[in-house]
Coordinates of C-alpha atoms in Angstrom, one line a residue:
M1323 CA 39.5 5.7 1.6
S1324 CA 40.2 6.6 -2.0
G1325 CA 40.2 10.0 -3.7
K1326 CA 37.0 9.1 -5.6
T1327 CA 33.8 10.9 -4.8
R1328 CA 32.0 9.0 -2.0
I1329 CA 28.4 8.1 -2.4
A1330 CA 26.0 8.6 0.6
L1331 CA 22.5 7.2 0.9
V1332 CA 20.3 9.1 3.4
T1333 CA 17.0 7.4 4.2
G1334 CA 14.3 9.8 5.3
G1335 CA 16.5 12.5 3.7
S1336 CA 13.6 14.8 2.7
G1337 CA 12.8 16.3 6.1
G1338 CA 13.8 17.2 9.6
I1339 CA 17.3 16.0 10.6
G1340 CA 17.6 13.9 7.4
R1341 CA 17.4 16.9 5.2
V1342 CA 20.2 18.7 7.1
V1343 CA 22.3 15.5 7.1
A1344 CA 21.9 15.2 3.3
T1345 CA 23.0 18.8 2.7
R1346 CA 25.9 18.5 5.1
L1347 CA 27.3 15.4 3.5
A1348 CA 27.0 17.1 0.1
A1349 CA 28.9 20.1 1.4
D1350 CA 31.6 17.7 2.5
G1351 CA 31.9 16.6 -1.1
M1352 CA 29.8 13.5 -1.2
T1353 CA 27.2 12.7 -3.9
V1354 CA 24.0 12.2 -1.9
V1355 CA 21.1 9.9 -2.6
V1356 CA 18.1 11.5 -0.9
H1357 CA 15.6 8.8 -0.1
Y1358 CA 11.9 9.4 0.4
A1359 CA 9.0 7.2 1.2
G1360 CA 6.0 8.8 -0.5
N1361 CA 5.8 12.5 -1.6
P1362 CA 8.7 13.2 -4.0
A1363 CA 8.5 17.0 -3.7
P1364 CA 10.4 17.6 -0.4
A1365 CA 13.2 15.2 -1.6
E1366 CA 13.4 17.1 -4.9
E1367 CA 13.7 20.4 -2.9
V1368 CA 16.6 19.0 -1.0
A1369 CA 18.3 17.8 -4.2
K1370 CA 17.8 21.3 -5.7
E1371 CA 19.2 22.9 -2.6
I1372 CA 22.3 20.7 -2.8
A1373 CA 22.7 21.4 -6.5
G1374 CA 22.3 25.1 -5.9
A1375 CA 25.2 25.0 -3.4
G1376 CA 27.4 23.3 -6.0
G1377 CA 26.9 19.8 -4.8
S1378 CA 25.5 16.6 -6.4
A1379 CA 22.3 14.8 -5.4
V1380 CA 19.6 12.5 -6.7
T1381 CA 16.3 11.3 -5.2
L1382 CA 15.1 7.7 -4.9
Q1383 CA 11.8 6.3 -3.5
A1384 CA 11.4 3.2 -1.5
D1385 CA 9.4 1.6 1.3
V1386 CA 12.2 0.7 3.7
T1387 CA 9.9 -1.7 5.6
E1388 CA 9.8 -4.0 2.7
P1389 CA 12.9 -6.2 2.0
E1390 CA 12.5 -6.2 -1.8
R1391 CA 12.1 -2.4 -2.0
V1392 CA 15.2 -2.0 0.1
R1393 CA 17.2 -4.3 -2.2
E1394 CA 15.8 -2.3 -5.2
L1395 CA 16.9 0.9 -3.6
F1396 CA 20.5 -0.3 -3.1
D1397 CA 20.4 -1.8 -6.6
A1398 CA 19.5 1.6 -8.0
V1399 CA 22.3 3.4 -6.1
E1400 CA 24.8 0.8 -7.4
Q1401 CA 23.5 1.1 -11.0
Q1402 CA 23.9 4.8 -11.0
F1403 CA 27.1 5.3 -9.1
G1404 CA 28.8 1.9 -8.9
G1405 CA 28.5 1.4 -5.2
V1406 CA 27.8 3.1 -1.9
D1407 CA 30.1 4.3 0.8
V1408 CA 27.9 5.9 3.5
V1409 CA 24.4 4.9 4.6
V1410 CA 22.6 7.1 7.1
N1411 CA 19.4 5.7 8.6
T1412 CA 17.2 8.7 9.6
A1413 CA 13.8 7.5 8.4
G1414 CA 11.5 7.1 11.5
V1415 CA 8.2 8.0 13.1
M1416 CA 7.4 9.2 16.6
I1417 CA 4.0 8.8 18.3
L1418 CA 3.8 10.1 21.9
K1419 CA 1.3 8.7 24.4
P1420 CA 1.4 7.2 27.8
V1421 CA 1.7 3.4 27.9
T1422 CA -1.9 3.1 29.1
E1423 CA -3.1 5.1 26.1
L1424 CA -0.8 4.0 23.3
D1425 CA -2.9 2.2 20.6
V1426 CA -1.2 -1.0 19.6
D1427 CA -1.6 0.0 15.9
D1428 CA 0.5 3.1 16.7
L1429 CA 3.1 0.9 18.4
D1430 CA 3.2 -1.4 15.5
R1431 CA 3.7 1.6 13.1
M1432 CA 6.7 2.7 15.1
L1433 CA 8.2 -0.7 15.4
R1434 CA 7.7 -1.4 11.7
L1435 CA 9.5 1.7 10.5
N1436 CA 11.9 2.4 13.4
V1437 CA 13.0 -1.2 14.0
R1438 CA 12.1 -3.3 10.9
G1439 CA 13.0 -0.4 8.5
A1440 CA 16.3 0.3 10.3
F1441 CA 17.1 -3.4 10.4
L1442 CA 16.5 -3.9 6.7
V1443 CA 18.5 -0.9 5.6
S1444 CA 21.3 -1.9 8.0
Q1445 CA 21.2 -5.4 6.6
E1446 CA 21.5 -4.3 3.0
A1447 CA 24.2 -1.7 3.9
A1448 CA 26.2 -4.4 5.6
R1449 CA 26.1 -6.5 2.5
R1450 CA 27.0 -3.6 0.1
L1451 CA 29.1 -0.9 1.8
R1452 CA 32.5 -0.6 0.2
A1453 CA 35.7 -0.7 2.2
G1454 CA 36.2 2.5 4.1
G1455 CA 32.4 2.8 4.4
A1456 CA 30.2 3.8 7.3
L1457 CA 26.7 3.0 8.5
I1458 CA 25.1 5.6 10.8
N1459 CA 21.9 4.7 12.5
F1460 CA 19.7 7.0 14.6
A1461 CA 18.8 6.3 18.2
T1462 CA 17.6 8.7 20.8
T1463 CA 18.7 10.3 24.1
V1464 CA 15.1 9.7 25.4
R1465 CA 16.1 6.1 26.0
K1466 CA 18.2 7.5 28.9
L1467 CA 16.0 10.4 29.9
A1468 CA 12.9 8.2 30.4
L1469 CA 10.4 10.9 29.6
P1470 CA 6.7 10.1 30.1
T1471 CA 4.8 9.5 26.8
Y1472 CA 8.0 8.4 25.0
A1473 CA 7.9 4.7 25.9
G1474 CA 6.9 3.2 22.6
Y1475 CA 9.3 5.5 20.6
A1476 CA 12.2 5.0 23.1
A1477 CA 11.7 1.2 23.0
S1478 CA 11.9 1.2 19.2
K1479 CA 15.1 3.3 19.2
A1480 CA 16.6 1.1 21.9
A1481 CA 16.4 -1.8 19.5
V1482 CA 18.4 0.2 17.0
E1483 CA 21.0 1.1 19.6
A1484 CA 21.3 -2.6 20.5
L1485 CA 21.7 -3.6 16.8
T1486 CA 24.5 -1.2 16.1
P1487 CA 27.5 -2.6 18.1
I1488 CA 26.5 -6.2 17.2
L1489 CA 26.6 -5.4 13.5
A1490 CA 29.9 -3.5 13.9
K1491 CA 31.4 -6.8 15.3
E1492 CA 29.8 -8.9 12.6
L1493 CA 31.6 -6.7 10.0
R1494 CA 35.0 -7.6 11.3
G1495 CA 37.6 -7.4 8.6
R1496 CA 35.5 -5.3 6.2
D1497 CA 36.8 -1.8 7.1
V1498 CA 33.3 -0.7 7.6
T1499 CA 32.2 1.2 10.7
V1500 CA 28.7 1.0 12.3
N1501 CA 27.6 3.7 14.8
A1502 CA 24.5 5.4 16.0
V1503 CA 23.7 9.1 16.7
A1504 CA 21.3 9.7 19.6
P1505 CA 20.0 13.3 19.5
G1506 CA 18.4 15.0 22.5
P1507 CA 15.5 17.3 22.1
T1508 CA 16.0 18.8 18.7
A1509 CA 14.1 21.7 17.1
T1510 CA 12.3 20.0 14.2
P1511 CA 8.6 19.7 13.3
F1512 CA 8.9 16.1 14.5
F1513 CA 9.7 17.5 18.0
F1514 CA 7.3 20.4 18.2
K1515 CA 4.2 18.5 17.0
G1516 CA 1.6 18.2 19.8
K1517 CA 3.7 19.8 22.5
P1518 CA 2.4 22.7 24.6
Q1519 CA 4.7 25.8 24.8
E1520 CA 5.5 25.3 28.4
V1521 CA 6.8 21.8 27.7
I1522 CA 8.9 23.1 24.9
D1523 CA 10.3 25.9 27.1
Q1524 CA 11.1 23.4 29.9
M1525 CA 12.9 21.0 27.5
S1526 CA 14.8 23.9 25.9
K1527 CA 16.4 24.6 29.3
A1528 CA 17.2 21.0 30.2
A1529 CA 20.7 21.0 28.7
P1530 CA 23.5 22.9 30.4
L1531 CA 23.8 24.9 27.2
E1532 CA 20.2 26.0 27.7
R1533 CA 18.8 25.5 24.2
L1534 CA 17.2 22.9 22.0
G1535 CA 19.5 21.0 19.7
E1536 CA 19.4 21.9 16.0
P1537 CA 19.4 19.5 13.1
A1538 CA 22.9 20.8 12.2
D1539 CA 24.2 19.5 15.6
A1540 CA 23.2 16.0 14.7
A1541 CA 24.5 16.4 11.1
E1542 CA 27.9 17.5 12.5
A1543 CA 28.1 14.2 14.4
V1544 CA 27.0 12.2 11.3
A1545 CA 29.7 14.0 9.2
F1546 CA 32.3 13.0 11.7
L1547 CA 31.3 9.4 11.8
A1548 CA 30.9 9.3 8.0
G1549 CA 34.3 10.8 7.3
P1550 CA 37.3 11.1 9.6
A1551 CA 36.1 8.9 12.5
R1552 CA 37.6 5.6 11.4
W1553 CA 38.5 4.6 14.9
V1554 CA 35.0 5.2 16.3
N1555 CA 33.1 1.9 15.8
G1556 CA 30.1 0.2 17.5
Q1557 CA 29.3 3.3 19.5
T1558 CA 26.2 5.4 20.2
V1559 CA 27.2 9.1 20.2
F1560 CA 24.8 11.2 22.3
V1561 CA 24.3 14.6 20.7
N1562 CA 22.3 16.4 23.4
G1563 CA 24.2 19.3 24.8
G1564 CA 24.8 17.5 28.0
V1565 CA 21.2 17.0 29.0
I1566 CA 22.4 13.6 30.5

């Protein structure tokens, strides 16, 4: 990797884990492109937070489920900065219902963003990442925990986990790593939504460390994979405090 400032694109970078990932990569000296899908205000808040801490960030909008919009997103990054070195795929949606109650439209929504969106961003990243670059996808520990009501979500993230090592092998000779981070129960609005307190309390004690994960825990793993971890490739890193 050269001494030039590295450029990082974080999809879904305006909320939850994505926001903390964006601020962490900026703290590590990267210029961060904070992607958002609809409302620009949260993304602009992240960019202002980064700038206030002495970092550099811009915001860009795109529907990552549409191939042309994804190409335009990467075009815009290249036009502004000359290229891209790190892509972090945090954009996603989670809808929790038992299999017998999950509406097919909700399933389609998760598959469209979590699988199709991740695939399209990974595809374009594979075409454009510069030597020394890194693609980091987001999977989930729930794939191993097999918690009730998570079937649709876990299935969508299992697809991302399967994609990751195959793409790593397809990029042989490019000096680009492809890995996934699989958080366990993490204290975000995404996690708390719709859960009764007793479920939250139970899940917070599931890990041997007896707490929920924090977005910063996932961001720490991303920073490792985006920077010094050049010999970690094609892997899923489970960031869950030892819950499994």
